Short mmCIF file of N, CA and C in Angstrom, two decimals:
data_model
loop_
_atom_site.label_atom_id
_atom_site.label_comp_id
_atom_site.label_asym_id
_atom_site.label_seq_id
_atom_site.Cartn_x
_atom_site.Cartn_y
_atom_site.Cartn_z
N UNK A 425 30.50 -0.49 -81.65
CA UNK A 425 29.89 -0.65 -81.03
C UNK A 425 29.58 0.88 -79.81
N UNK A 426 28.41 0.67 -79.32
CA UNK A 426 27.96 2.13 -79.63
C UNK A 426 27.84 2.00 -77.68
N UNK A 427 27.26 3.16 -77.00
CA UNK A 427 26.82 2.68 -76.30
C UNK A 427 25.33 3.04 -75.98
N UNK A 428 25.55 3.02 -74.10
CA UNK A 428 23.67 3.90 -73.85
C UNK A 428 22.99 4.41 -74.47
N UNK A 429 23.45 5.07 -74.89
CA UNK A 429 22.75 6.78 -75.69
C UNK A 429 23.28 6.83 -77.03
N UNK A 430 23.38 5.32 -77.63
CA UNK A 430 23.35 4.57 -79.37
C UNK A 430 24.60 5.76 -79.56
N UNK A 431 25.24 6.30 -78.72
CA UNK A 431 26.17 6.66 -79.56
C UNK A 431 27.34 6.16 -80.33
N UNK A 432 27.70 5.58 -81.55
CA UNK A 432 28.18 4.66 -82.29
C UNK A 432 30.32 5.09 -82.19
N UNK A 433 30.47 4.06 -81.24
CA UNK A 433 32.21 4.23 -81.80
C UNK A 433 33.41 3.29 -82.27
N UNK A 434 33.86 4.73 -83.32
CA UNK A 434 35.22 3.57 -84.07
C UNK A 434 34.85 3.38 -84.85
N UNK A 435 33.98 2.44 -85.97
CA UNK A 435 33.25 2.28 -87.05
C UNK A 435 32.41 3.26 -86.79
N UNK A 436 32.04 4.24 -86.11
CA UNK A 436 30.34 5.26 -87.22
C UNK A 436 31.55 5.59 -88.63
N UNK A 437 30.53 5.44 -89.76
CA UNK A 437 30.40 5.97 -91.04
C UNK A 437 30.54 7.31 -91.56
N UNK A 438 29.49 7.84 -90.17
CA UNK A 438 29.52 9.49 -89.42
C UNK A 438 30.12 10.56 -88.96
N UNK A 439 31.20 9.95 -89.45
CA UNK A 439 32.18 11.49 -87.26
C UNK A 439 31.76 13.10 -87.27
N UNK A 440 31.22 13.57 -88.12
CA UNK A 440 29.56 15.04 -87.65
C UNK A 440 28.61 14.60 -87.44
N UNK A 441 27.59 13.51 -87.48
CA UNK A 441 26.31 14.06 -87.09
C UNK A 441 26.92 13.20 -85.43
N UNK A 442 28.17 12.20 -85.21
CA UNK A 442 28.70 11.44 -83.65
C UNK A 442 28.93 12.55 -83.09
N UNK A 443 29.41 13.57 -83.86
CA UNK A 443 30.29 15.09 -83.12
C UNK A 443 28.95 15.69 -82.57
N UNK A 444 28.24 15.90 -83.74
CA UNK A 444 26.88 16.67 -83.71
C UNK A 444 25.75 16.16 -82.54
N UNK A 445 25.72 14.68 -81.82
CA UNK A 445 24.70 13.55 -81.54
C UNK A 445 25.73 13.96 -79.97
N UNK A 446 26.62 14.28 -80.11
CA UNK A 446 27.36 14.19 -78.59
C UNK A 446 26.82 16.22 -78.15
N UNK A 447 27.29 16.91 -78.49
CA UNK A 447 26.73 18.06 -78.64
C UNK A 447 25.69 18.28 -77.75
N UNK A 448 24.30 18.30 -79.60
CA UNK A 448 23.59 17.88 -78.39
C UNK A 448 23.39 17.60 -77.09
N UNK A 449 24.05 15.98 -76.50
CA UNK A 449 23.57 15.89 -74.89
C UNK A 449 24.54 16.04 -74.03
N UNK A 450 25.53 16.66 -74.51
CA UNK A 450 26.11 17.74 -73.91
C UNK A 450 24.80 18.59 -73.30
N UNK A 451 24.13 19.52 -74.08
CA UNK A 451 23.30 20.05 -73.80
C UNK A 451 21.61 19.94 -73.51
N UNK A 452 21.96 18.48 -73.82
CA UNK A 452 20.66 17.54 -72.64
C UNK A 452 21.15 17.10 -71.30
N UNK A 453 22.02 17.11 -71.02
CA UNK A 453 23.06 17.52 -69.65
C UNK A 453 23.72 18.45 -68.79
N UNK A 454 22.85 19.23 -69.38
CA UNK A 454 22.86 20.81 -68.74
C UNK A 454 22.12 21.37 -68.52
N UNK A 455 20.97 20.52 -68.97
CA UNK A 455 19.32 20.95 -69.22
C UNK A 455 18.45 20.75 -68.34
N UNK A 456 18.63 19.42 -68.26
CA UNK A 456 18.41 18.61 -67.09
C UNK A 456 18.77 18.72 -66.20
N UNK A 457 19.27 19.23 -65.65
CA UNK A 457 20.44 19.90 -64.29
C UNK A 457 19.88 21.57 -64.22
N UNK A 458 19.27 21.66 -65.11
CA UNK A 458 19.40 23.30 -64.56
C UNK A 458 20.06 23.95 -64.80
N UNK A 459 20.96 23.41 -65.49
CA UNK A 459 22.17 24.96 -66.14
C UNK A 459 22.73 25.50 -66.92
N UNK A 460 21.46 26.23 -67.50
CA UNK A 460 21.68 27.12 -68.63
C UNK A 460 22.09 28.10 -68.41
N UNK A 461 21.39 28.68 -67.39
CA UNK A 461 21.14 30.35 -66.91
C UNK A 461 23.30 30.63 -66.89
N UNK A 462 24.12 29.27 -66.09
CA UNK A 462 25.67 29.76 -66.09
C UNK A 462 26.12 29.40 -67.14
N UNK A 463 25.29 28.80 -68.68
CA UNK A 463 26.21 28.36 -69.27
C UNK A 463 26.46 29.39 -70.64
N UNK A 464 26.88 30.87 -70.08
CA UNK A 464 26.89 32.14 -70.77
C UNK A 464 28.44 32.22 -71.81
N UNK A 465 28.22 32.82 -72.51
CA UNK A 465 29.80 32.67 -73.15
C UNK A 465 30.40 32.66 -72.55
N UNK A 466 30.85 33.73 -72.01
CA UNK A 466 32.52 33.86 -71.41
C UNK A 466 32.08 33.14 -69.96
N UNK A 467 30.95 32.49 -69.27
CA UNK A 467 31.02 31.03 -68.27
C UNK A 467 32.51 30.32 -69.03
N UNK A 468 31.94 30.05 -70.53
CA UNK A 468 31.81 29.02 -70.58
C UNK A 468 33.24 28.53 -71.01
N UNK A 469 33.98 30.03 -71.09
CA UNK A 469 35.32 30.06 -72.41
C UNK A 469 36.22 30.36 -71.14
N UNK A 470 35.97 30.32 -69.35
CA UNK A 470 37.03 30.39 -68.89
C UNK A 470 36.79 28.86 -68.46
N UNK A 471 35.42 28.69 -68.12
CA UNK A 471 36.23 27.00 -67.88
C UNK A 471 36.32 26.49 -68.76
N UNK A 472 36.50 26.47 -70.24
CA UNK A 472 37.99 25.99 -71.73
C UNK A 472 39.24 26.29 -70.86
N UNK A 473 39.15 27.67 -70.70
CA UNK A 473 40.55 27.59 -70.91
C UNK A 473 40.98 27.27 -68.87
N UNK A 474 40.24 27.01 -67.95
CA UNK A 474 40.48 26.05 -66.46
C UNK A 474 41.32 25.16 -67.45
N UNK A 475 39.77 24.33 -68.33
CA UNK A 475 40.18 22.97 -68.54
C UNK A 475 41.85 22.73 -69.45
N UNK A 476 41.78 23.91 -70.12
CA UNK A 476 43.26 23.28 -70.94
C UNK A 476 43.74 23.99 -70.36
N UNK A 477 44.20 24.35 -69.36
CA UNK A 477 45.01 24.90 -68.17
C UNK A 477 45.42 23.52 -67.40
N UNK A 478 44.50 22.66 -67.02
CA UNK A 478 45.10 21.50 -66.44
C UNK A 478 45.25 20.63 -66.98
N UNK A 479 45.35 20.52 -68.78
CA UNK A 479 45.45 19.86 -69.68
C UNK A 479 47.55 20.25 -70.07
N UNK A 480 47.07 21.03 -69.21
CA UNK A 480 48.80 21.97 -70.32
C UNK A 480 48.93 21.17 -68.51
N UNK A 481 48.83 21.38 -67.53
CA UNK A 481 49.45 21.24 -65.62
C UNK A 481 50.07 19.63 -65.67
N UNK A 482 49.54 19.16 -66.35
CA UNK A 482 50.93 17.65 -66.22
C UNK A 482 51.97 16.82 -67.13
N UNK A 483 51.71 18.15 -68.48
CA UNK A 483 53.41 17.98 -69.14
C UNK A 483 53.11 19.41 -68.52
N UNK A 484 53.52 19.61 -67.40
CA UNK A 484 54.02 21.63 -66.88
C UNK A 484 55.40 21.05 -66.78
N UNK A 485 55.89 19.87 -66.48
CA UNK A 485 57.78 19.50 -66.05
C UNK A 485 58.40 18.98 -66.43
N UNK A 486 57.22 18.09 -67.29
CA UNK A 486 57.89 16.79 -68.94
C UNK A 486 59.41 17.16 -69.71
N UNK A 487 59.92 16.72 -69.11
CA UNK A 487 61.28 16.62 -70.65
C UNK A 487 60.42 16.38 -72.11
N UNK A 488 60.76 17.16 -72.97
CA UNK A 488 60.16 16.51 -74.18
C UNK A 488 59.37 15.47 -74.97
N UNK A 489 61.13 15.04 -74.63
CA UNK A 489 60.80 12.99 -74.49
C UNK A 489 60.41 13.05 -73.02
N UNK A 490 59.82 12.69 -72.35
CA UNK A 490 59.17 12.39 -71.40
C UNK A 490 57.80 12.96 -72.62
N UNK A 491 56.84 14.52 -72.52
CA UNK A 491 55.61 13.30 -73.26
C UNK A 491 55.38 13.54 -74.15
N UNK A 492 56.36 12.51 -74.69
CA UNK A 492 55.81 12.58 -76.39
C UNK A 492 55.31 11.23 -75.93
N UNK A 493 56.45 10.62 -74.03
CA UNK A 493 55.73 9.19 -74.01
C UNK A 493 54.00 8.99 -72.75
N UNK A 494 53.94 9.92 -72.68
CA UNK A 494 52.58 9.84 -71.53
C UNK A 494 51.63 9.35 -71.95
N UNK A 495 51.21 8.65 -73.14
CA UNK A 495 49.66 8.04 -72.83
C UNK A 495 50.81 6.48 -72.64
N UNK A 496 51.86 6.39 -72.65
CA UNK A 496 52.54 5.17 -71.99
C UNK A 496 52.29 4.51 -71.34
N UNK A 497 52.13 5.99 -70.09
CA UNK A 497 52.05 5.14 -68.79
C UNK A 497 50.11 5.22 -68.35
N UNK A 498 49.18 4.26 -67.93
CA UNK A 498 47.82 3.82 -68.20
C UNK A 498 47.18 5.16 -66.92
N UNK A 499 47.54 5.34 -66.23
CA UNK A 499 47.33 7.21 -65.67
C UNK A 499 47.71 8.39 -65.89
N UNK A 500 49.48 8.27 -66.63
CA UNK A 500 48.62 9.51 -67.28
C UNK A 500 47.65 9.71 -68.83
N UNK A 501 47.55 8.82 -69.48
CA UNK A 501 46.61 8.53 -70.70
C UNK A 501 45.40 9.01 -70.14
N UNK A 502 45.11 7.42 -69.39
CA UNK A 502 43.98 8.71 -68.29
C UNK A 502 43.90 9.65 -68.40
N UNK A 503 44.38 10.53 -66.95
CA UNK A 503 44.60 11.73 -66.98
C UNK A 503 44.42 13.00 -68.18
N UNK A 504 44.99 12.76 -69.51
CA UNK A 504 45.41 13.28 -70.60
C UNK A 504 43.49 13.14 -71.22
N UNK A 505 43.28 12.20 -72.18
CA UNK A 505 41.74 11.48 -72.09
C UNK A 505 41.22 12.50 -71.18
N UNK A 506 41.22 12.74 -70.12
CA UNK A 506 40.19 13.06 -69.32
C UNK A 506 39.32 14.81 -69.56
N UNK A 507 40.83 15.17 -69.74
CA UNK A 507 41.08 16.54 -69.38
C UNK A 507 40.65 16.82 -70.88
N UNK A 508 40.46 16.73 -72.76
CA UNK A 508 41.07 16.39 -73.66
C UNK A 508 39.28 16.57 -73.59
N UNK A 509 38.88 15.71 -72.79
CA UNK A 509 37.25 15.36 -73.34
C UNK A 509 36.12 16.36 -72.59
N UNK A 510 37.03 17.28 -71.61
CA UNK A 510 37.01 18.04 -70.89
C UNK A 510 36.80 19.61 -71.20
N UNK A 511 37.74 20.22 -72.12
CA UNK A 511 38.31 20.67 -72.92
C UNK A 511 37.29 20.81 -74.94
N UNK A 512 37.00 18.99 -74.58
CA UNK A 512 36.25 18.66 -76.25
C UNK A 512 35.31 19.43 -75.14
N UNK A 513 33.92 19.15 -73.86
CA UNK A 513 32.90 19.33 -73.77
C UNK A 513 33.03 21.01 -74.20
N UNK A 514 33.58 21.21 -73.03
CA UNK A 514 33.46 23.31 -72.93
C UNK A 514 33.08 23.75 -74.13
N UNK A 515 34.62 23.57 -75.78
CA UNK A 515 34.44 24.22 -76.30
C UNK A 515 33.10 23.35 -77.33
N UNK A 516 32.43 22.27 -77.10
CA UNK A 516 31.51 22.42 -77.70
C UNK A 516 30.00 23.39 -77.47
N UNK A 517 29.77 23.19 -76.20
CA UNK A 517 28.26 23.90 -75.37
C UNK A 517 28.76 24.74 -76.23
N UNK A 518 30.01 25.93 -75.34
CA UNK A 518 30.20 27.39 -76.42
C UNK A 518 30.08 27.63 -78.17
N UNK A 519 30.12 26.60 -78.84
CA UNK A 519 29.73 26.69 -80.05
C UNK A 519 28.31 25.95 -80.15
N UNK A 520 27.15 26.12 -79.03
CA UNK A 520 26.73 25.20 -79.01
C UNK A 520 25.30 26.86 -78.69
N UNK A 521 26.30 27.37 -77.73
CA UNK A 521 25.55 28.44 -76.86
C UNK A 521 25.71 29.83 -78.46
N UNK A 522 26.67 30.06 -79.29
CA UNK A 522 26.87 30.71 -79.63
C UNK A 522 26.59 30.66 -81.47
N UNK A 523 26.72 29.46 -81.87
CA UNK A 523 25.88 29.12 -82.56
C UNK A 523 26.65 28.85 -83.57
N UNK A 524 28.10 28.86 -83.51
CA UNK A 524 29.22 28.33 -84.06
C UNK A 524 29.41 27.19 -84.49
N UNK A 525 29.22 26.50 -85.89
CA UNK A 525 29.31 25.79 -85.95
C UNK A 525 31.01 24.50 -85.91
N UNK A 526 31.26 24.18 -85.32
CA UNK A 526 33.14 23.69 -84.81
C UNK A 526 33.75 23.52 -86.43
N UNK A 527 32.71 22.71 -86.77
CA UNK A 527 33.64 22.19 -88.40
C UNK A 527 33.83 23.02 -89.42
N UNK A 528 32.19 23.56 -89.25
CA UNK A 528 32.35 24.98 -90.65
C UNK A 528 33.66 25.87 -90.12
N UNK A 529 33.94 26.86 -88.85
CA UNK A 529 34.85 27.79 -88.49
C UNK A 529 36.11 26.83 -89.27
N UNK A 530 36.65 24.94 -88.07
CA UNK A 530 37.99 24.46 -87.76
C UNK A 530 37.95 24.53 -89.92
N UNK A 531 37.22 24.85 -90.77
CA UNK A 531 37.61 24.02 -92.41
C UNK A 531 37.74 25.16 -93.19
N UNK A 532 37.08 26.66 -92.00
CA UNK A 532 37.57 27.68 -92.39
C UNK A 532 39.17 28.61 -92.41
N UNK A 533 39.09 28.24 -90.87
CA UNK A 533 40.55 28.21 -90.71
C UNK A 533 42.21 28.16 -91.12
N UNK A 534 41.30 26.50 -91.47
CA UNK A 534 42.90 25.86 -91.99
C UNK A 534 42.65 26.49 -93.55
N UNK A 535 41.98 26.63 -94.74
CA UNK A 535 41.71 27.29 -95.69
C UNK A 535 42.63 28.57 -95.48
N UNK A 536 42.27 29.65 -94.82
CA UNK A 536 42.92 30.84 -94.61
C UNK A 536 43.83 29.98 -94.14
N UNK A 537 44.30 29.12 -93.38
CA UNK A 537 46.00 29.54 -92.77
C UNK A 537 46.95 28.58 -94.11
N UNK A 538 45.97 28.06 -95.05
CA UNK A 538 46.86 27.30 -96.65
C UNK A 538 47.32 28.36 -97.00
N UNK A 539 46.02 29.61 -97.24
CA UNK A 539 46.77 31.14 -97.90
C UNK A 539 47.96 31.68 -97.27
N UNK A 540 47.38 31.63 -95.96
CA UNK A 540 48.49 32.69 -94.97
C UNK A 540 49.74 31.48 -95.49
N UNK A 541 49.87 30.66 -95.37
CA UNK A 541 50.96 29.96 -95.12
C UNK A 541 51.42 29.12 -96.13
N UNK A 542 51.59 29.37 -97.79
CA UNK A 542 52.35 28.32 -98.39
C UNK A 542 52.75 28.24 -98.57
N UNK A 543 53.18 26.74 -99.23
CA UNK A 543 54.08 25.57 -99.65
C UNK A 543 55.38 26.03 -100.11
N UNK A 544 56.37 26.30 -100.13
CA UNK A 544 56.85 27.35 -100.56
C UNK A 544 58.98 26.42 -101.09
N UNK A 545 58.48 25.45 -100.24
CA UNK A 545 59.51 24.49 -99.83
C UNK A 545 59.74 23.53 -99.73
N UNK A 546 60.93 22.24 -99.43
CA UNK A 546 60.53 21.20 -98.92
C UNK A 546 60.29 21.97 -97.00
N UNK A 547 59.53 20.93 -96.16
CA UNK A 547 59.65 21.50 -95.02
C UNK A 547 60.64 21.46 -93.52
N UNK A 548 60.86 22.73 -93.14
CA UNK A 548 61.00 23.20 -92.47
C UNK A 548 60.82 23.43 -90.72
N UNK A 549 61.72 22.69 -89.51
CA UNK A 549 61.61 22.07 -88.68
C UNK A 549 61.23 23.52 -87.24
N UNK A 550 62.41 24.92 -88.63
CA UNK A 550 62.49 26.59 -87.43
C UNK A 550 61.23 27.49 -87.63
N UNK A 551 60.22 26.71 -87.73
CA UNK A 551 59.56 27.34 -88.01
C UNK A 551 57.85 26.83 -86.73
N UNK A 552 57.84 27.39 -87.28
CA UNK A 552 55.58 27.59 -86.41
C UNK A 552 54.93 28.33 -87.18
N UNK A 553 53.89 27.63 -86.17
CA UNK A 553 52.54 27.67 -86.91
C UNK A 553 52.01 29.80 -85.63
N UNK A 554 52.49 29.51 -85.44
CA UNK A 554 51.98 31.14 -84.28
C UNK A 554 53.27 32.32 -84.57
N UNK A 555 54.13 31.80 -85.86
CA UNK A 555 54.56 32.78 -86.14
C UNK A 555 54.26 33.70 -87.87
#
């Protein structure tokens, strides 16, 4: 299945290509509206932070159990999906402006984390990746 822009959904054999097409589409969207002067790294980083905060706001007063079920309710599921899309859109635009390959950056970070946090035994629930 594809949308009006020819972007495949679900069965695309090349998710990397799909990501790059969507990134290009975002750049073209901004260019068509003359928004490039406003899409500076600083402005995009701020917008990314705002959108991430809007995602956090959905979960702000939920219990851990309620937060685990947020996608079960159509209204909250729609809000979560919209905010996730906004966060990803700004992240991709940020990467486009700075020339960062988001997938290469993620792969490199995972490799560094695997070295930084080697598996030393059975999984434990008393530590977190930020520790």
